[in-house]
CSV table of C-alpha atoms in Angstrom, one decimal:
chain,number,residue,atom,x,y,z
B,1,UNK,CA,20.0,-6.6,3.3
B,2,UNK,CA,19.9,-6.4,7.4
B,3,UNK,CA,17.3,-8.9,8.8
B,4,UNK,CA,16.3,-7.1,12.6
B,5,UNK,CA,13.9,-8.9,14.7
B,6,UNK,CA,11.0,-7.1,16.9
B,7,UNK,CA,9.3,-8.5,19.6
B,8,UNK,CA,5.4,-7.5,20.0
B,9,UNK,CA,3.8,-7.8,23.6
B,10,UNK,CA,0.0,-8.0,22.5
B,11,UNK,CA,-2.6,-9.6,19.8
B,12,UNK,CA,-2.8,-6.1,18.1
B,13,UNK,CA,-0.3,-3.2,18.6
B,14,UNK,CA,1.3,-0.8,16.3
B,15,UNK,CA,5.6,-0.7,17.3
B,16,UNK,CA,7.0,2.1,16.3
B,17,UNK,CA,10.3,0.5,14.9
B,18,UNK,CA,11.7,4.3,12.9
B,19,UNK,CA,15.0,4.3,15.7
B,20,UNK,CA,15.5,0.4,15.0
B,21,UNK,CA,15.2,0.8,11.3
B,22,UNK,CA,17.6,4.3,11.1
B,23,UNK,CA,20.3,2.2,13.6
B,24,UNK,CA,20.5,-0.4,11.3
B,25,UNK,CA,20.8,1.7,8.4
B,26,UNK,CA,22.9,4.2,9.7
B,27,UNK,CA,25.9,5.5,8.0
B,28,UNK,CA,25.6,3.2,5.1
B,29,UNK,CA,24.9,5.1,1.6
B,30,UNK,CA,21.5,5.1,-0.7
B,31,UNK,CA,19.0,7.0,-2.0
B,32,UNK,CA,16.0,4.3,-1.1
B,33,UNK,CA,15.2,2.5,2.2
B,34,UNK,CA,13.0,-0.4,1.8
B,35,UNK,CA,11.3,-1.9,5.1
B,36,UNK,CA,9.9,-5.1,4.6
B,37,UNK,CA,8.4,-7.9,6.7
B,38,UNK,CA,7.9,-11.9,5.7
B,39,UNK,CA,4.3,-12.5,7.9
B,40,UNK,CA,1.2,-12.6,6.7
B,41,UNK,CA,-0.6,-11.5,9.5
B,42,UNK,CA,1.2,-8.4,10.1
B,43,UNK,CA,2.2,-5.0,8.7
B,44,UNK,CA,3.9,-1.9,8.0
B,45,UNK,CA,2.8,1.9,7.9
B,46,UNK,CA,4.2,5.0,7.9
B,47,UNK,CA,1.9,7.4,10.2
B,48,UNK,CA,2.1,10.1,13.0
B,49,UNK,CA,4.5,9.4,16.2
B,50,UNK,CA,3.8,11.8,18.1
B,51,UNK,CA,0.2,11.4,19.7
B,52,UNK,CA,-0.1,7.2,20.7
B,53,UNK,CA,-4.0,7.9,20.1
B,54,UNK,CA,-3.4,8.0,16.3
B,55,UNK,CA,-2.5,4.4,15.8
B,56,UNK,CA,-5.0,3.8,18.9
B,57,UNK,CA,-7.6,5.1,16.1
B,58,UNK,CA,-5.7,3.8,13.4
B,59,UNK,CA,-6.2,0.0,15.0
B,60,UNK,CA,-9.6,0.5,16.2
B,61,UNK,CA,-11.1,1.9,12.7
B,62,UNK,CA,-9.6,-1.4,11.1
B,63,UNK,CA,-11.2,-3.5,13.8
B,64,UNK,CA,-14.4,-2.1,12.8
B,65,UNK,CA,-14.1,-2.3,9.3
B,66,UNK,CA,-12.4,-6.1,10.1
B,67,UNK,CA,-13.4,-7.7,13.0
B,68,UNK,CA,-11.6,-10.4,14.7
B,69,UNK,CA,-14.5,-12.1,15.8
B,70,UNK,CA,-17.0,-13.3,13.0
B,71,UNK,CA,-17.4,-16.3,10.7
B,72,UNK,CA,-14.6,-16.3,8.5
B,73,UNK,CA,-13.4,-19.5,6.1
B,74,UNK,CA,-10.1,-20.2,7.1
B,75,UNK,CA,-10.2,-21.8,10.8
B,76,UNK,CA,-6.9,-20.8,12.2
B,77,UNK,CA,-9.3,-17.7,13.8
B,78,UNK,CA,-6.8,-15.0,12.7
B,79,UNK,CA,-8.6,-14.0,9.4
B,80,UNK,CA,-8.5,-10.8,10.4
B,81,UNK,CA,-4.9,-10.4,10.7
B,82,UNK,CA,-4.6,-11.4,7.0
B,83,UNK,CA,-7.3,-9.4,6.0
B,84,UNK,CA,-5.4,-6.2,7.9
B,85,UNK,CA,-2.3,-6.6,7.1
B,86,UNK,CA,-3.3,-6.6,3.2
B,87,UNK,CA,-5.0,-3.4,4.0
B,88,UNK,CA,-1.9,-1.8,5.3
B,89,UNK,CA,0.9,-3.7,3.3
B,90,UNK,CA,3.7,-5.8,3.5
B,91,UNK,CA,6.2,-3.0,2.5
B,92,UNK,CA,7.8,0.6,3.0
B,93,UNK,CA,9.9,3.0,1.6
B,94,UNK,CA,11.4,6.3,2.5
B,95,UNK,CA,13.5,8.6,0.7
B,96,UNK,CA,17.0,9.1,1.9
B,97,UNK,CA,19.5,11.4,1.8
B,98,UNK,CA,23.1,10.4,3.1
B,99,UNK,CA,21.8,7.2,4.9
B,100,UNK,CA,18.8,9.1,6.6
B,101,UNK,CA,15.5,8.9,5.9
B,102,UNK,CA,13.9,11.5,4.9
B,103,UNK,CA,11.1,11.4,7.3
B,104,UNK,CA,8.5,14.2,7.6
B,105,UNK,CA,8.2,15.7,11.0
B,106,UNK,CA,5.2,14.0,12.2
B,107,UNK,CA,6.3,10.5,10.6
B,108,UNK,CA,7.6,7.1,12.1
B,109,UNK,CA,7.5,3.7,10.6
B,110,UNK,CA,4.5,1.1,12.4
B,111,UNK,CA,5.1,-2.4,12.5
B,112,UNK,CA,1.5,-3.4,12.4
B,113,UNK,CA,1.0,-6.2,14.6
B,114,UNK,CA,-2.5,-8.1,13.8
B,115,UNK,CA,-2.2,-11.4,15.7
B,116,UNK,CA,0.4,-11.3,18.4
B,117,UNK,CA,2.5,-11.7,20.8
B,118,UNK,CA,5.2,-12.4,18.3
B,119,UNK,CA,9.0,-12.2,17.4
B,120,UNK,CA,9.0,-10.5,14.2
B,121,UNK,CA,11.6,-9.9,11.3
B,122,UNK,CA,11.8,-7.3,9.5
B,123,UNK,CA,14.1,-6.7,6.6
B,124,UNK,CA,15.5,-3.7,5.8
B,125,UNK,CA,17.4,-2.7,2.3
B,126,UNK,CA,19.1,0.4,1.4
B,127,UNK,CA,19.5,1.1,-2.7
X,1,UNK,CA,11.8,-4.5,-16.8
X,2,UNK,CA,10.2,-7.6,-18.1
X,3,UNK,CA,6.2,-8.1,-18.7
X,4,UNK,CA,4.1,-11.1,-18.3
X,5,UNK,CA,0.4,-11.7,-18.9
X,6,UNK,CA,-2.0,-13.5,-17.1
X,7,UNK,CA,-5.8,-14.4,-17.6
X,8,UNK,CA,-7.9,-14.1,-14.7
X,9,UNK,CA,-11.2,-16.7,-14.9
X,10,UNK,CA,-13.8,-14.5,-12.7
X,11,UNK,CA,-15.1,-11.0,-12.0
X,12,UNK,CA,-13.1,-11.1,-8.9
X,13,UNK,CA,-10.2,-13.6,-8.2
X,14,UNK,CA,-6.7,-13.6,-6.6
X,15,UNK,CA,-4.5,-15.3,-8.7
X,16,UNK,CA,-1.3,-16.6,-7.1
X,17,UNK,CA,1.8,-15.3,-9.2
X,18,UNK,CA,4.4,-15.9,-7.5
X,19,UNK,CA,6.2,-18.8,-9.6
X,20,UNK,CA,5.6,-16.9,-12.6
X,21,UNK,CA,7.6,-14.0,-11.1
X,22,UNK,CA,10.4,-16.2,-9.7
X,23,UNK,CA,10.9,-17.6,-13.2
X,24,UNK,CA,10.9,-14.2,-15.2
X,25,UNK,CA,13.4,-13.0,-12.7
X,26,UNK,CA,15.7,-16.4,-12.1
X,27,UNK,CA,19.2,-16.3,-12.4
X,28,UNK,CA,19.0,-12.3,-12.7
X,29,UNK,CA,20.7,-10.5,-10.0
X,30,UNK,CA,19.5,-7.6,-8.0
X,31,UNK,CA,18.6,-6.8,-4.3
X,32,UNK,CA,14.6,-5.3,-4.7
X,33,UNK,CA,12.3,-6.9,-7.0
X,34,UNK,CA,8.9,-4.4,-7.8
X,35,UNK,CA,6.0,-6.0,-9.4
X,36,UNK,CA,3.4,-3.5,-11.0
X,37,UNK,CA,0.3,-3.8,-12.8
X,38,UNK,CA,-0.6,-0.6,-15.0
X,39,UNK,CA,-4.6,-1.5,-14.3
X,40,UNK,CA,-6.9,0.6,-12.2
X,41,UNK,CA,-9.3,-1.7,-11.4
X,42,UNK,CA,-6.9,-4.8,-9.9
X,43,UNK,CA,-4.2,-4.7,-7.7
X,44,UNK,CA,-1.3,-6.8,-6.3
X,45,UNK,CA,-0.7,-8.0,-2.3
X,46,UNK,CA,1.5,-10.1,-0.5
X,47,UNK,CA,-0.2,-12.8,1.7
X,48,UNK,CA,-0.5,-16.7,2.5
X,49,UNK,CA,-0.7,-19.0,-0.3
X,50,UNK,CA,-1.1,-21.8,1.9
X,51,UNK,CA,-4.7,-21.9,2.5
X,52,UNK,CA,-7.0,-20.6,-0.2
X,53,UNK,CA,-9.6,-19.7,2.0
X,54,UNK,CA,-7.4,-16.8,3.5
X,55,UNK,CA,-7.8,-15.4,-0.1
X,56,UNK,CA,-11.1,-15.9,-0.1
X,57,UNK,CA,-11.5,-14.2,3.1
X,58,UNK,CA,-9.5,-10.9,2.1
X,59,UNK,CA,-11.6,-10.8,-0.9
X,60,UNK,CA,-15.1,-11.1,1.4
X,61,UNK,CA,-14.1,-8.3,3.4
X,62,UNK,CA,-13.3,-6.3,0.6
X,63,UNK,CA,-16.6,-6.6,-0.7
X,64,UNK,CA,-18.4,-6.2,2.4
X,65,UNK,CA,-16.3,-2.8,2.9
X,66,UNK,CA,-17.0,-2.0,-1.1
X,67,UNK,CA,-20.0,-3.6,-2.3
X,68,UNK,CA,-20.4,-3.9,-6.3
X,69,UNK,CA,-23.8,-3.2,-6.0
X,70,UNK,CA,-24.2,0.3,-4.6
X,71,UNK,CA,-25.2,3.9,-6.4
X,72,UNK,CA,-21.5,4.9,-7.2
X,73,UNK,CA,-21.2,7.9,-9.6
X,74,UNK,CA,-18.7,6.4,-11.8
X,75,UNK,CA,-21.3,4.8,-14.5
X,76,UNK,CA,-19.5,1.4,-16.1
X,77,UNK,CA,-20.4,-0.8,-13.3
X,78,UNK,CA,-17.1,-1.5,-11.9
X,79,UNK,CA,-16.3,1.3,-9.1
X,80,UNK,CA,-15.9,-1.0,-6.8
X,81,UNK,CA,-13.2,-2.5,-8.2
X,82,UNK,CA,-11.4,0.6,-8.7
X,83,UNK,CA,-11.8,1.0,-5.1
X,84,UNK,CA,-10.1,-2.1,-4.1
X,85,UNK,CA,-7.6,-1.9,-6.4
X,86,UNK,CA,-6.5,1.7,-4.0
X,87,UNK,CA,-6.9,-0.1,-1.3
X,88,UNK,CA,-4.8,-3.2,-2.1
X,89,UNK,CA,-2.2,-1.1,-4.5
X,90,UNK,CA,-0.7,-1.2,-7.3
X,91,UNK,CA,2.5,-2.6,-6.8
X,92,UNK,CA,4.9,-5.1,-4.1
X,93,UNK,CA,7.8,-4.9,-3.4
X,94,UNK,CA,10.1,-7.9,-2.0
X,95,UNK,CA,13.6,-7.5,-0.9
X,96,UNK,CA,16.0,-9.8,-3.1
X,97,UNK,CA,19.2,-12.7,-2.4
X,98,UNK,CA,21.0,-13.4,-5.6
X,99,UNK,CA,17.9,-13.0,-7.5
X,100,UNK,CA,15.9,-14.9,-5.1
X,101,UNK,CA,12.7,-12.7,-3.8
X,102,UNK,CA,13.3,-13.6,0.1
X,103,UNK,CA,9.7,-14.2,1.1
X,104,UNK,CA,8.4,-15.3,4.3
X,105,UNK,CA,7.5,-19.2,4.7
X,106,UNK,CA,3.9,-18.3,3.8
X,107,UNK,CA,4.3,-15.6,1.4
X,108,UNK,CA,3.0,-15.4,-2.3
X,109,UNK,CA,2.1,-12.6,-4.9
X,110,UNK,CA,-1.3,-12.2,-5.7
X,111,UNK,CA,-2.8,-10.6,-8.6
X,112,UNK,CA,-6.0,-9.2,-6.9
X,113,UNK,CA,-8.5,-9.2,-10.1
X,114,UNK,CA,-11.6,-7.5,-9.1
X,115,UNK,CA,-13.2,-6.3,-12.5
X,116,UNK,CA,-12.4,-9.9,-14.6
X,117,UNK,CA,-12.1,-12.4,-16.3
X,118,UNK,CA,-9.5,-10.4,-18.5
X,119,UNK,CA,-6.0,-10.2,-19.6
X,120,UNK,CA,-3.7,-8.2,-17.6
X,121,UNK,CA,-0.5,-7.1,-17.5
X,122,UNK,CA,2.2,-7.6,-15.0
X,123,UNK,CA,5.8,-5.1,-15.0
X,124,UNK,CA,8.4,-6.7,-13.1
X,125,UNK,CA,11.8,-5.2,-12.2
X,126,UNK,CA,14.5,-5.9,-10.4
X,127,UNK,CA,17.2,-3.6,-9.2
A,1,UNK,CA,15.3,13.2,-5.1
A,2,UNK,CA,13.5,16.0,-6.3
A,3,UNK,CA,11.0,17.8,-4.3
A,4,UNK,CA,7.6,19.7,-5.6
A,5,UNK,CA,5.4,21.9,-3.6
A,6,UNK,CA,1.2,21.2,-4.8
A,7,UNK,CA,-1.6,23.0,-3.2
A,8,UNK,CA,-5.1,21.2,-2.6
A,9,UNK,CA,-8.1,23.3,-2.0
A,10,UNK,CA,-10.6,21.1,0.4
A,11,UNK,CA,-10.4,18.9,3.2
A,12,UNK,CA,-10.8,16.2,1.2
A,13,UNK,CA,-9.7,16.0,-2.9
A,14,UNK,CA,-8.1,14.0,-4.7
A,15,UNK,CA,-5.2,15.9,-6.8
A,16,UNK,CA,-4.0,14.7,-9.5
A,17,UNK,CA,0.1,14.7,-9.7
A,18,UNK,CA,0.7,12.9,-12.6
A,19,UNK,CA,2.0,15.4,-15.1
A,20,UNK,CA,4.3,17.4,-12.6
A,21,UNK,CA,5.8,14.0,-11.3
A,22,UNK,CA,6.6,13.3,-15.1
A,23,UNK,CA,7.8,16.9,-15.5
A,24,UNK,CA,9.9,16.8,-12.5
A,25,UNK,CA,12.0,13.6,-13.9
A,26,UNK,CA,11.4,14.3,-17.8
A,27,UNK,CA,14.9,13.2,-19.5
A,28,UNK,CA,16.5,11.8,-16.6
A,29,UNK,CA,17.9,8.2,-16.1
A,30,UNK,CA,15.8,5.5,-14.3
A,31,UNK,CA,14.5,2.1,-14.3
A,32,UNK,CA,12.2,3.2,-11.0
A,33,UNK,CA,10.1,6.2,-9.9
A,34,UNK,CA,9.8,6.3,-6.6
A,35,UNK,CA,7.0,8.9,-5.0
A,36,UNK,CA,6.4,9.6,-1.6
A,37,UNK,CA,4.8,12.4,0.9
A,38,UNK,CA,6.1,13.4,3.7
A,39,UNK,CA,2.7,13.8,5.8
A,40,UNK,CA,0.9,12.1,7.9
A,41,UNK,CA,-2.9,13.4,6.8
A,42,UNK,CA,-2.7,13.0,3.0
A,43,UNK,CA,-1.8,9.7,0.3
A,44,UNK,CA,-0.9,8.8,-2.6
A,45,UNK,CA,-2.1,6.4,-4.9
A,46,UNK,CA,-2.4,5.3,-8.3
A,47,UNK,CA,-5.9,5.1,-10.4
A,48,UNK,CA,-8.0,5.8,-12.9
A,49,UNK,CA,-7.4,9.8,-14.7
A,50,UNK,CA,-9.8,9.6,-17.1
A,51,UNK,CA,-13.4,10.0,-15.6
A,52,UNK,CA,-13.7,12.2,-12.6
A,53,UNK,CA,-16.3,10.2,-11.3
A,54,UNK,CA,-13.6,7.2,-10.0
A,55,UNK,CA,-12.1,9.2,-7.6
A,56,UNK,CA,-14.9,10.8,-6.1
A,57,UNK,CA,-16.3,7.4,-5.7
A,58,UNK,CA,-12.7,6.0,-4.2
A,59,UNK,CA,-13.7,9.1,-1.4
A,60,UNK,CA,-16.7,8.6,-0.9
A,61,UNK,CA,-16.3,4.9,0.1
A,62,UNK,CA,-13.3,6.2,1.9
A,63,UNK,CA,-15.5,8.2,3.8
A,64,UNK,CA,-18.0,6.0,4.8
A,65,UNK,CA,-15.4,3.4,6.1
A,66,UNK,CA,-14.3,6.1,7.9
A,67,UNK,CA,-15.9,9.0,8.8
A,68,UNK,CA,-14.8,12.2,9.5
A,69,UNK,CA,-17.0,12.4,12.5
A,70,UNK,CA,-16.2,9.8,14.9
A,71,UNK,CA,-15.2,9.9,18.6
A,72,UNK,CA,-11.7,9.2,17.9
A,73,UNK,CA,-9.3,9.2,20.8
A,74,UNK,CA,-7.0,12.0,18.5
A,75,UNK,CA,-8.1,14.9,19.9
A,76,UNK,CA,-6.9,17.1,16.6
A,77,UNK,CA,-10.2,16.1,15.0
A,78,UNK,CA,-8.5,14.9,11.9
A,79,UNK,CA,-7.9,11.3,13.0
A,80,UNK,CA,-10.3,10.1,9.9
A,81,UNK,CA,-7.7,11.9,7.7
A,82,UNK,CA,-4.8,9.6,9.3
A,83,UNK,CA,-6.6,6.5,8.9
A,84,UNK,CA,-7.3,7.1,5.4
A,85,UNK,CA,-3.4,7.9,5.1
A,86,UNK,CA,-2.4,4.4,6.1
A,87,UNK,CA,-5.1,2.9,4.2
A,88,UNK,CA,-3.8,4.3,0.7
A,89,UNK,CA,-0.3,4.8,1.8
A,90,UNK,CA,2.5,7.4,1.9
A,91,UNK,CA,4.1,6.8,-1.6
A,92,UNK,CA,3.7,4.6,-5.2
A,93,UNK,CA,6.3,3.4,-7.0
A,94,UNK,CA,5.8,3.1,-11.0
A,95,UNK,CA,8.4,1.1,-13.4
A,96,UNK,CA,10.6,3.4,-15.8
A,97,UNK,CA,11.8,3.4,-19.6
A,98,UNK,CA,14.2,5.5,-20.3
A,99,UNK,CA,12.8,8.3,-17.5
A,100,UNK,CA,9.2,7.7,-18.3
A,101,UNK,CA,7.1,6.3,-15.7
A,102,UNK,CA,5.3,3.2,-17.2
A,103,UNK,CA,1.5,3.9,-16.7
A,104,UNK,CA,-1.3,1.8,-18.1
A,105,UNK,CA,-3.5,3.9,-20.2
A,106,UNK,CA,-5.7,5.0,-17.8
A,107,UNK,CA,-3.4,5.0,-14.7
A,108,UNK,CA,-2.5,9.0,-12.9
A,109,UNK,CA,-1.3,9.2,-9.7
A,110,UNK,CA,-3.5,11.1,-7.0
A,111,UNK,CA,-2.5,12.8,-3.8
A,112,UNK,CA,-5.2,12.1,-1.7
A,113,UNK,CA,-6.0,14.8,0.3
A,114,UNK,CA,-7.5,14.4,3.8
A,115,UNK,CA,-7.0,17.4,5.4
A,116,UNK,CA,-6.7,19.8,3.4
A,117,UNK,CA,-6.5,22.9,2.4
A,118,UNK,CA,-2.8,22.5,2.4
A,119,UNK,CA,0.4,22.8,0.7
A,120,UNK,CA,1.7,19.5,0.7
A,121,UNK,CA,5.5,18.0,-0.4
A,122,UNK,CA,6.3,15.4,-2.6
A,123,UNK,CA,9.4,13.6,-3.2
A,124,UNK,CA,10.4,12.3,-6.3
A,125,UNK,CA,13.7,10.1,-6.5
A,126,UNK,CA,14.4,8.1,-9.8
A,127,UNK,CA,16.8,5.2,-8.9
């Protein structure tokens, strides 16, 4: 179990963390890698890394299906953050073979950030 | 691999199970706990079990993205639970200390009934 | 870690994987089946196999959450089909006795196709 910690720099912002995550897990032996994070108003995906626009679209779509700003119950006015990071999930994991994930071409992991800036953890866990 | 029932009270309702996982795992070691429910039409999440009304606010959305009452094709009334329960999945996943799930401060399992009040299964395993 | 070739036939379907995943660790060891695709455009989820009707329903509502046609900023004009990736999730995990995968009586798992027609991978490890 390696804990890593991530810094996001706005409200909303998808961090590609996939060189972080193979650094940490580099070398050591397992057939499973489990990314994990312990917020509630954040996430994790696994989507494309090569064109920025994709998780542009990805954040924006979720926006529209959840917006930040309407009348939601609980008052801390990040409702939405909750309510996306469910959508996307709490957890990954990848495949590996020798240590390495076994990432498709087009794939990196997102740490979905839904009500930022934040110092994150993440927790990553090889089996 | 150990199973656990629970008894939802509504048609939809996310029941905090948390404790009961911590107990039917305590004392076990392993370093990835996996809770699964073999349902289709509830799901599992990981979010804040401080605040009841950020439940109730995930499970708003959800029914203002999936409405129960719409012409689905599906005919036994419930296709909108079937939806959510894609959408939220069907299993967590929680890294593990000595048996311990490591969750975040605010962090609890919910079973995310949307097709109740029934009984339904939980499949937890640790690893 | 095992890996099986399917073929879709539309942009959008959802296939369902459940019999080759269970052929494809049949006999082997297990207490976890782990399943995940290696794209960016297509899911995998876990839902109901019995009436056809659910899963055209699940894409449907899929659909008009997020439609194909959209001015996305992903000039590929499949960003609809990535959105949808993240919102069902590159891979399931399923509990295991004695190789078999534990599924509810109405659980199959589904590749969701977004973007299809495609030959797609799938990777199977048993842990």
């Amino acid at each position: 179990m390696i804990e890593i910690r991530v810094k996001t720099s706005k409200r909303v912002e998808a961090l590609n963390i996939s060189e972080l995550v193979e650094k940490a897990t580099g070398g050591k032996q397992g057939s499973l890698l489990h990314v994990y994070t312990p917020h509630t108003t954040c996430g994790l995906t696994i989507n494309e890394d090569a064109d920025p626009n994709v998780m542009r679209d990805i954040l924006d779509a979720l926006e529209r299906a959840v917006p930040a700003n309407y009348p939601y119950r609980h008052s801390e006015g990040n409702s939405d953050a909750h309510i996306k990071a469910t959508l996307t999930g709490s957890s990954v994991t990848v495949p590996c073979l020798q240590g390495k994930p076994a990432f498709g071409t087009w794939q990196g992991i997102f740490l979905m950030e839904f009500d930022g800036p934040r110092e994150r953890k993440v927790i990553i866990t090889l089996i």
